[in-house]
CSV table of C-alpha atoms in Angstrom, one decimal:
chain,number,residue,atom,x,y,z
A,6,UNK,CA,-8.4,13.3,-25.9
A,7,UNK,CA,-11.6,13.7,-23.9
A,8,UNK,CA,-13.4,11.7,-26.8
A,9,UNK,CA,-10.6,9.0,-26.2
A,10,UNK,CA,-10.8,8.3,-22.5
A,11,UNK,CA,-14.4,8.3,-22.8
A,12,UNK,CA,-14.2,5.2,-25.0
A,13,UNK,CA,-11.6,3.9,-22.8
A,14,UNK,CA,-13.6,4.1,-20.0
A,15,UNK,CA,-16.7,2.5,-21.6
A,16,UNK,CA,-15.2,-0.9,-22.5
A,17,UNK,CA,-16.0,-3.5,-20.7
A,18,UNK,CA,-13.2,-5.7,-18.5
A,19,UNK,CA,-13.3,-8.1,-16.6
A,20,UNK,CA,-12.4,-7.0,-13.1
A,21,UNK,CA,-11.0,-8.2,-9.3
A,22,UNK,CA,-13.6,-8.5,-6.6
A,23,UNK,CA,-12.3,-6.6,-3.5
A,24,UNK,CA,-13.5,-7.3,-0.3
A,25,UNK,CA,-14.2,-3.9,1.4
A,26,UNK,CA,-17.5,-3.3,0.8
A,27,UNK,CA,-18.4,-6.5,2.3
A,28,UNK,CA,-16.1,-6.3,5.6
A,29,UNK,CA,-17.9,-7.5,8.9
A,30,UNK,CA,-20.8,-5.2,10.6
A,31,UNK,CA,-18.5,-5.6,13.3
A,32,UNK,CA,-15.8,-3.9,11.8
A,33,UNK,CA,-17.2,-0.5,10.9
A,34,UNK,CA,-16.1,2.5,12.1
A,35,UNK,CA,-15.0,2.4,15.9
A,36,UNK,CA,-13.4,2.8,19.2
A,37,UNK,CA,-11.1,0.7,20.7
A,38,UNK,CA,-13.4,-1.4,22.9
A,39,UNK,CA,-15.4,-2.4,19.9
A,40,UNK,CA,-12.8,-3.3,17.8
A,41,UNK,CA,-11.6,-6.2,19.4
A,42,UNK,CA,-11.9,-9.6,17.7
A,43,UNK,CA,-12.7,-12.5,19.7
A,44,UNK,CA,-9.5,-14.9,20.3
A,45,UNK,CA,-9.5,-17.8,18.9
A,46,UNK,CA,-10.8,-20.8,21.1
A,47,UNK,CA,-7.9,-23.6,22.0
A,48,UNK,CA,-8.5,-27.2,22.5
A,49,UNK,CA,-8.1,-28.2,25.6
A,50,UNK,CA,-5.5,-30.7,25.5
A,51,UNK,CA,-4.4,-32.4,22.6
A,52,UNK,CA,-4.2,-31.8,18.9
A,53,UNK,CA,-6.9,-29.2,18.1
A,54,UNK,CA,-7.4,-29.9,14.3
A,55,UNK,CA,-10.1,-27.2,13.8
A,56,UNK,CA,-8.0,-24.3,14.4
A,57,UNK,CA,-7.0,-22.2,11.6
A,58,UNK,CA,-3.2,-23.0,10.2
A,59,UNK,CA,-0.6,-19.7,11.4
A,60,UNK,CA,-1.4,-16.0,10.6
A,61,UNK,CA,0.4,-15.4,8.0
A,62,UNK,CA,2.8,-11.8,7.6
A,63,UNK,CA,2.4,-10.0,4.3
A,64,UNK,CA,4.5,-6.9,4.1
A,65,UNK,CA,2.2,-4.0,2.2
A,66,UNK,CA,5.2,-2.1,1.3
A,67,UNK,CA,7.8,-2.5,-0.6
A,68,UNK,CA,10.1,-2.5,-3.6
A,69,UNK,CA,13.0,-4.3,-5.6
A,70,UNK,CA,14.8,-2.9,-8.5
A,71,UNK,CA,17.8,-4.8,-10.5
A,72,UNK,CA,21.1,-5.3,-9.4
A,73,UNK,CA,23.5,-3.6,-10.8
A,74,UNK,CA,24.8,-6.7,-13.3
A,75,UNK,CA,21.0,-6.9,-13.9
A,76,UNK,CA,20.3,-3.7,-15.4
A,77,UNK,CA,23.5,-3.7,-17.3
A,78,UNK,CA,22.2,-6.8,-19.0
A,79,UNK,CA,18.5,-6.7,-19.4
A,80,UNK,CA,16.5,-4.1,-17.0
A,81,UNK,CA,17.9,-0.5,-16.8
A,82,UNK,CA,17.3,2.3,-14.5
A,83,UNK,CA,15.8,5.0,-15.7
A,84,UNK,CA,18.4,7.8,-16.0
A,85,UNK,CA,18.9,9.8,-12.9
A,86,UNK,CA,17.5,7.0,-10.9
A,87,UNK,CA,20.3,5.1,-9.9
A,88,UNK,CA,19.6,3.5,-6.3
A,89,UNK,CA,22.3,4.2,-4.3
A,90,UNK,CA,21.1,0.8,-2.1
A,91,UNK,CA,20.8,-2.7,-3.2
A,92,UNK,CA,17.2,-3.7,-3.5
A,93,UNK,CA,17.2,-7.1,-5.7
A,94,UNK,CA,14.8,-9.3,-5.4
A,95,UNK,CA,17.5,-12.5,-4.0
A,96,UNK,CA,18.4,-9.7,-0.9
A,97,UNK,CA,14.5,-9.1,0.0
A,98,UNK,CA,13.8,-13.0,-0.2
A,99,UNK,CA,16.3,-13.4,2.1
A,100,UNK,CA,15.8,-10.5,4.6
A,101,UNK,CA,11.8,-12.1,4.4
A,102,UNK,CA,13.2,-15.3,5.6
A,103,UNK,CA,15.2,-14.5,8.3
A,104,UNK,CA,12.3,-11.9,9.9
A,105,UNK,CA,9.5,-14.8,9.0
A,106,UNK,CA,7.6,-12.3,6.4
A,107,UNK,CA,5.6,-15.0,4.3
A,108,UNK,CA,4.9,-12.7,1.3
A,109,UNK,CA,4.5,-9.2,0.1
A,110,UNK,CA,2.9,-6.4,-2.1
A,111,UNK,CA,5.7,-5.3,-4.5
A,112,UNK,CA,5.1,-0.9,-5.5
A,113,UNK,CA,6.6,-0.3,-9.0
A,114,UNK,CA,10.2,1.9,-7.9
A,115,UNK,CA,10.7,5.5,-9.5
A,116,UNK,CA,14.2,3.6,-10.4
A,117,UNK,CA,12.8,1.8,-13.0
A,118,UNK,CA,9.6,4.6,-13.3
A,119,UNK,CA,7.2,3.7,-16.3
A,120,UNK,CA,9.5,0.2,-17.3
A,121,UNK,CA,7.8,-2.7,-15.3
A,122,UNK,CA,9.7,-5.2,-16.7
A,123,UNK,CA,11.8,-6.4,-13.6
A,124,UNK,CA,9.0,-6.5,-11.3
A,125,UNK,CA,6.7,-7.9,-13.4
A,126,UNK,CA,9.7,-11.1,-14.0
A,127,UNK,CA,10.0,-11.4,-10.5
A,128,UNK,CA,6.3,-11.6,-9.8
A,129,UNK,CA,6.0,-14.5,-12.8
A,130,UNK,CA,8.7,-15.9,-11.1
A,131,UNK,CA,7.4,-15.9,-7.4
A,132,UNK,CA,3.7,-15.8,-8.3
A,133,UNK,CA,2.6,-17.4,-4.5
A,134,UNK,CA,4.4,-15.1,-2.9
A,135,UNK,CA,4.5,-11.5,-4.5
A,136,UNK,CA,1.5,-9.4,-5.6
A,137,UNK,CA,2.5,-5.8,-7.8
A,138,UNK,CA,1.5,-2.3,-7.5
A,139,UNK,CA,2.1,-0.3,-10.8
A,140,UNK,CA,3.1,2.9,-11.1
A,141,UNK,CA,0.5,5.3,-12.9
A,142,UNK,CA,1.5,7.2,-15.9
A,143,UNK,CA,-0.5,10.6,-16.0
A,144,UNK,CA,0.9,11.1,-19.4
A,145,UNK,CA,-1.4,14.2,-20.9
A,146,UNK,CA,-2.5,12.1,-24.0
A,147,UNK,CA,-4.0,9.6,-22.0
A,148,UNK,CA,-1.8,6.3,-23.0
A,149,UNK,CA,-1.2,5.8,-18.9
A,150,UNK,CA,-5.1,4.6,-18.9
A,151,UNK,CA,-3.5,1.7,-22.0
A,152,UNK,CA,-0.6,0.7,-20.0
A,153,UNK,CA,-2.6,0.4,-16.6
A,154,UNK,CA,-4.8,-2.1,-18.4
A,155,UNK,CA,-2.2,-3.9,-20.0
A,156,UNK,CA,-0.8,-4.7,-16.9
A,157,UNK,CA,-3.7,-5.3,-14.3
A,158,UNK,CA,-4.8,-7.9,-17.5
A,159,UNK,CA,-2.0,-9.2,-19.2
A,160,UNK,CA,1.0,-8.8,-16.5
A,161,UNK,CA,-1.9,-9.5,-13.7
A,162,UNK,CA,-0.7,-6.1,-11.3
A,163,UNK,CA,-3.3,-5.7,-8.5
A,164,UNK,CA,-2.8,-2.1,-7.8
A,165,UNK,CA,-1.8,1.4,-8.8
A,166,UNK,CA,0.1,4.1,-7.7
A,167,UNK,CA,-0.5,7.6,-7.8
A,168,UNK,CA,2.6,9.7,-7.6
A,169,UNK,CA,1.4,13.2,-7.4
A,170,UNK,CA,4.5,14.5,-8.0
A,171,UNK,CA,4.8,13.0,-11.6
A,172,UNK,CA,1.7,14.6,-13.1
A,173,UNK,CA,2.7,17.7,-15.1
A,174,UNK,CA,3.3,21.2,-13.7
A,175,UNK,CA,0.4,22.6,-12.6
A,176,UNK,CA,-1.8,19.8,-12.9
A,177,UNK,CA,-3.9,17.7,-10.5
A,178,UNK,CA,-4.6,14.4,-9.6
A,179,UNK,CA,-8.4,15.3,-10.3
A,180,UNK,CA,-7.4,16.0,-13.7
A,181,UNK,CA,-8.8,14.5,-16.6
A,182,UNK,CA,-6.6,11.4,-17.1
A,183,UNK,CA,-6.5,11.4,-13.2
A,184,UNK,CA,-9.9,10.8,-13.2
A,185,UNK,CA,-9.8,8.4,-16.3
A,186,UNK,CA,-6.9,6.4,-14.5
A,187,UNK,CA,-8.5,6.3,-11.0
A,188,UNK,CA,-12.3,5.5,-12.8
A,189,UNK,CA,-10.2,2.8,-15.0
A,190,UNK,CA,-8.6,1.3,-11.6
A,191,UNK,CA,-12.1,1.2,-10.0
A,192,UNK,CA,-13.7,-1.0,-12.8
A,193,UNK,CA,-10.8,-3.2,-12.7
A,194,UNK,CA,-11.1,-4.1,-9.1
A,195,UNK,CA,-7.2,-2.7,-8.3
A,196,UNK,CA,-6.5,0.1,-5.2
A,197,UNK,CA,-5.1,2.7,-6.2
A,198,UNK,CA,-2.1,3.8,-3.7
A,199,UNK,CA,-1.5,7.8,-2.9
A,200,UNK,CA,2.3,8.6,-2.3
A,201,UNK,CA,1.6,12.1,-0.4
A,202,UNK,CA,6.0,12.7,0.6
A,203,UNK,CA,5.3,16.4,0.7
A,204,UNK,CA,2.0,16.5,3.2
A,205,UNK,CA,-1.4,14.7,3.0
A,206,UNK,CA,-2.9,19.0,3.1
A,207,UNK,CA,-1.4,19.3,-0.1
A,208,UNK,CA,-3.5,16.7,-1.8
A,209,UNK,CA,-6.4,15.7,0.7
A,210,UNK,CA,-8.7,17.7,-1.2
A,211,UNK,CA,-8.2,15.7,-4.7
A,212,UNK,CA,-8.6,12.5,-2.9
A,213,UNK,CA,-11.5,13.0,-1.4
A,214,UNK,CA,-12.8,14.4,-4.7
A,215,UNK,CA,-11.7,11.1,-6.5
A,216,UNK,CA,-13.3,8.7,-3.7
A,217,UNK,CA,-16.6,11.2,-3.5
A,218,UNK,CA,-17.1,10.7,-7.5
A,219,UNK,CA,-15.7,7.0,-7.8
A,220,UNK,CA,-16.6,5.1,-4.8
A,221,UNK,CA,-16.0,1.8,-5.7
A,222,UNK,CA,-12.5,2.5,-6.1
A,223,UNK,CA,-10.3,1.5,-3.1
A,224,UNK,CA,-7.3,3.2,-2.0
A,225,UNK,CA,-4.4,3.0,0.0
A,226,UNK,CA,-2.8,5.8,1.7
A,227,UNK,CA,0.4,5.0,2.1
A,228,UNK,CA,3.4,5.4,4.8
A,229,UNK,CA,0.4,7.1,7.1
A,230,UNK,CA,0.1,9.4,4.4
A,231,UNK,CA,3.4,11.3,5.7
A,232,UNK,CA,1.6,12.5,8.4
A,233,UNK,CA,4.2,12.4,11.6
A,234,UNK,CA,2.9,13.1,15.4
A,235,UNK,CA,2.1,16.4,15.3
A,236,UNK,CA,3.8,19.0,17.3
A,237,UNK,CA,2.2,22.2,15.6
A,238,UNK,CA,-1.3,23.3,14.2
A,239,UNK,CA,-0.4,22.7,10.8
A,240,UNK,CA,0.8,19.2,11.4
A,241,UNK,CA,-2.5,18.4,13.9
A,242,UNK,CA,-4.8,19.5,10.9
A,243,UNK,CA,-2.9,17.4,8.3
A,244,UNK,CA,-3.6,14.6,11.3
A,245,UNK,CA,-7.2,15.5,11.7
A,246,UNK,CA,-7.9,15.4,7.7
A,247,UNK,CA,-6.1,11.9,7.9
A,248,UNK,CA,-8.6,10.5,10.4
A,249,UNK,CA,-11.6,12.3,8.5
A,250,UNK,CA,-10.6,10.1,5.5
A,251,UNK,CA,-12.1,6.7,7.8
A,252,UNK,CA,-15.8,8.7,6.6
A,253,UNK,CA,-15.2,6.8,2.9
A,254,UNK,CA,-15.6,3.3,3.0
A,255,UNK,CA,-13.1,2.5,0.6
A,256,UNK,CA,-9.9,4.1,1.8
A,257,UNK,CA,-7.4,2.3,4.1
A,258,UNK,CA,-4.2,3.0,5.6
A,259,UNK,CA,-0.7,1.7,5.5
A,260,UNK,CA,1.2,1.6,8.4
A,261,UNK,CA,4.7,1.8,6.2
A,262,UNK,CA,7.8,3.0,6.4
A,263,UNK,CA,7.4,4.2,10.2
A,264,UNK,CA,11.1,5.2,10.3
A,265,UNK,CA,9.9,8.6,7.5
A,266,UNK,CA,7.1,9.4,10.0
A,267,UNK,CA,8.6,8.8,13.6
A,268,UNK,CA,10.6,11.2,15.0
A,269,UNK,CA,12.5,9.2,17.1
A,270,UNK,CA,15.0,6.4,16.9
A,271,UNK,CA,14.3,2.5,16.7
A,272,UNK,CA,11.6,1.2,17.5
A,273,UNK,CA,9.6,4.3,16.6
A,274,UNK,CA,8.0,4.5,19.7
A,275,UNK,CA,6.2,7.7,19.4
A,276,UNK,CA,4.1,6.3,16.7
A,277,UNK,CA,1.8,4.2,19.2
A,278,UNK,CA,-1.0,7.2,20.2
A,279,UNK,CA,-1.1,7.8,16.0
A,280,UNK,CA,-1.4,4.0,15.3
A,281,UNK,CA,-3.9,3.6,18.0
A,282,UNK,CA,-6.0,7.0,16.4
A,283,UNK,CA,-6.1,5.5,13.5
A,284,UNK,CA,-7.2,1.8,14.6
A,285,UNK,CA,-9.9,3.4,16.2
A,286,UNK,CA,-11.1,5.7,13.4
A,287,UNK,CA,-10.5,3.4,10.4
A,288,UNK,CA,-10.9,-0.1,12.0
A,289,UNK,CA,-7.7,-2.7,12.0
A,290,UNK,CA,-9.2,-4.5,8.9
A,291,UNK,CA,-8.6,-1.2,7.1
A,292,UNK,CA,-4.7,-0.9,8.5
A,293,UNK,CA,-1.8,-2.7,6.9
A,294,UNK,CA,1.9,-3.2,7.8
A,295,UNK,CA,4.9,-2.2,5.7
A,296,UNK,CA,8.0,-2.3,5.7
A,297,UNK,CA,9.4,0.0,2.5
A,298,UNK,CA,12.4,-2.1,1.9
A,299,UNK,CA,15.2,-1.6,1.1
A,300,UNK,CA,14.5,1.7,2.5
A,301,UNK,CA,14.1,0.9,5.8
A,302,UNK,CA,17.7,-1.7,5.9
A,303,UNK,CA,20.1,1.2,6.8
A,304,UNK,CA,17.6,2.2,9.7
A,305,UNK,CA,16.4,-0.4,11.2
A,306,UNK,CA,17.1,-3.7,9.4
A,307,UNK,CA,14.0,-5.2,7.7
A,308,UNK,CA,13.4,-7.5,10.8
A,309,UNK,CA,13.4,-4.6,12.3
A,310,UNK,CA,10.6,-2.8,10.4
A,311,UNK,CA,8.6,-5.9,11.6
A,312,UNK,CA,9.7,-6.0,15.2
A,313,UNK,CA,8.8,-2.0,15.6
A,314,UNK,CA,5.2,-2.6,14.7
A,315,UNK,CA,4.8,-5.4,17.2
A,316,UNK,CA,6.6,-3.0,19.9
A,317,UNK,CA,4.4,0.1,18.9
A,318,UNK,CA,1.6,-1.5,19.1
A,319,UNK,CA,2.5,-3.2,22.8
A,320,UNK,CA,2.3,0.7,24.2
A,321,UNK,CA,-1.8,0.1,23.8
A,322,UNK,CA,-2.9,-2.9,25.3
A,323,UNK,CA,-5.8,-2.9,23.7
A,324,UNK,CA,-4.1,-2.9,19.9
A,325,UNK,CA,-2.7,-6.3,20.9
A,326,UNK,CA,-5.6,-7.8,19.6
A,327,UNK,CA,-5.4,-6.5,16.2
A,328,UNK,CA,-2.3,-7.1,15.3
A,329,UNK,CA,-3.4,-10.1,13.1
A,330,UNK,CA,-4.9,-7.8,10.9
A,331,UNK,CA,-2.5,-4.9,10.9
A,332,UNK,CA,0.5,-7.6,10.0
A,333,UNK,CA,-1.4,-9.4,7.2
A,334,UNK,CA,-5.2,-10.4,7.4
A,335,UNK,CA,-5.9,-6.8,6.2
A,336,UNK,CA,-3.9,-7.0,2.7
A,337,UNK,CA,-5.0,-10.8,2.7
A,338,UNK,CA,-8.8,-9.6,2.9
A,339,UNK,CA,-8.0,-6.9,0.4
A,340,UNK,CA,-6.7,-8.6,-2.2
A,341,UNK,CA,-8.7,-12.1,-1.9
A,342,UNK,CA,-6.5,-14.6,0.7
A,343,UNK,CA,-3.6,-14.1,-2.4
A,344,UNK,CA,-0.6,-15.9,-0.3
A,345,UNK,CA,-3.3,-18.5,1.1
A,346,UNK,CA,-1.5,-21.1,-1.1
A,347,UNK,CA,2.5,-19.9,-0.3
């Protein structure tokens, strides 16, 4: 196998640019004070038709999987997978309209696991508006490095997942085909996404190898990397090692799915010192909102996973100012102004 990921990894593809190597000076690593971005200068009466056209909100987090009639007919769940709550794509369109979301990153479900059929139908069909996330196959005889290209270049995916917890027993994400998948992702120009649901201290140590020995390869911590306020040693460490992950370039943080990290009701409250800790170690261009829909509909409501952020973030004055970035220029700098044209 070693002989055939080697090959793999030496053909040439054509690749995405990302756009985090070449952020603003001002936006390096930071306190609060520095971070700020200048506002936007108003007209002072009339019509000012120099100013830039609405922020737009991208959701960073989410998912759809088929109805039920849907994978009856044509897109099946993978057994054992059965979503228990509706996620199609005609009930997120519509939760997006009412709480003025204007497009979103789609991350491949477990439902449907290695089959990206649905997604991918739904991202031909709504191609101004969606972008996907695939979900990487560690598979031990290497085909998961095949499929990732297949669908970054033929099904036009713009990231990967890593699920951790679907490499097999005993092995790591620094594994061979870990590193052949992650290596793969960086020479295609895609972020790969870390899904750490059992603790960032379980698996900080193969990220940071993976971003030490491929640094051009971005990545995406998701849902704060599980990391809730701590409240006990263990939990302040697994905090600590979060903000020490701001030292590589390349690795940004989504601000997802705040209902699994708060613990406290609507709207989430306790998340504003984390949220400004990471803002000022990482930078607002390296933050991102999400929502994790459907998910987050029997907490909160999806407008509601919107209006938390906003409310979190009004606990620190000073992260008023950033909340462009954190509700959409981030992912829209990321991944090349994508929903410019929705």
């Amino acid at each position: 196998m070693a002989v055939r990921l080697k090959h793999l990894l030496s053909v040439p593809v054509p690749r995405y640019q990302l756009n985090y190597s070449q952020r603003p000076a001002s936006f390096a690593k930071k306190s609060h004070s520095q971070s700020r971005l200048p506002a936007t200068k108003m007209a002072a009466s009339g019509i000012d038709r120099t100013a830039p056209s609405p922020a737009k909100v991208i959701d960073s987090h989410l998912h759809v999987w088929a109805s039920p009639q849907e994978a009856a007919d044509k897109y099946p769940y993978f057994p054992g997978q059965e979503p228990t709550l509706p996620g199609n794509a005609d009930f997120l369109l519509e939760c997006m309209e009412e709480a003025g979301v204007d497009g979103a990153l789609i991350v491949q479900p477990i439902n449907h696991k290695f089959d990206h059929s649905l997604v991918t139908s739904v991202l031909k069909k709504y191609p101004t508006k969606f972008v996907g996330c695939c979900l990487a196959n560690p598979a031990e005889d290497g085909s998961g490095v095949k499929q990732l290209e297949h669908l970054v270049l033929k099904d036009g995916y713009r990231a990967v997942r890593f699920n951790p917890y679907l490499w097999p027993s005993g092995q790591q994400m620094t594994n061979e085909v870990g590193k052949a998948i992650f290596s793969r992702a960086g020479e295609l120009g895609v972020p790969v996404g870390f899904m750490c649901m059992k603790g960032l201290s379980l698996h900080v140590s193969e990220i940071e190898k993976l971003c030490t020995e491929f640094p051009s390869t971005v990545v995406l911590l998701d849902h704060l990397a599980f990391c809730k306020p701590p409240l006990n040693d263990d939990e302040s460490l697994a905090f600590s090692e979060l903000l020490k992950l701001s030292r590589f370039p390349q690795v940004y943080v989504k601000f997802s799915a705040v209902f699994r990290v708060s613990r406290m009701p609507f709207p989430y409250q306790d998340l504003s010192h984390p949220l400004s800790q990471v803002v000022s170690s990482f930078g607002a261009n390296r933050v991102m909102w999400g929502s994790d829909f459907p998910f987050v509909v029997p907490q909160c409501g999806y407008k509601g996973a919107k209006d938390a952020v906003t409310h979190i973030a009004n606990q620190v004055p000073l992260l008023s100012s950033e909340m462009e970035w954190i509700m959409g220029k981030t992912v829209m700098q990321l991944f090349q102004g994508q929903w410019l044209q929705s």
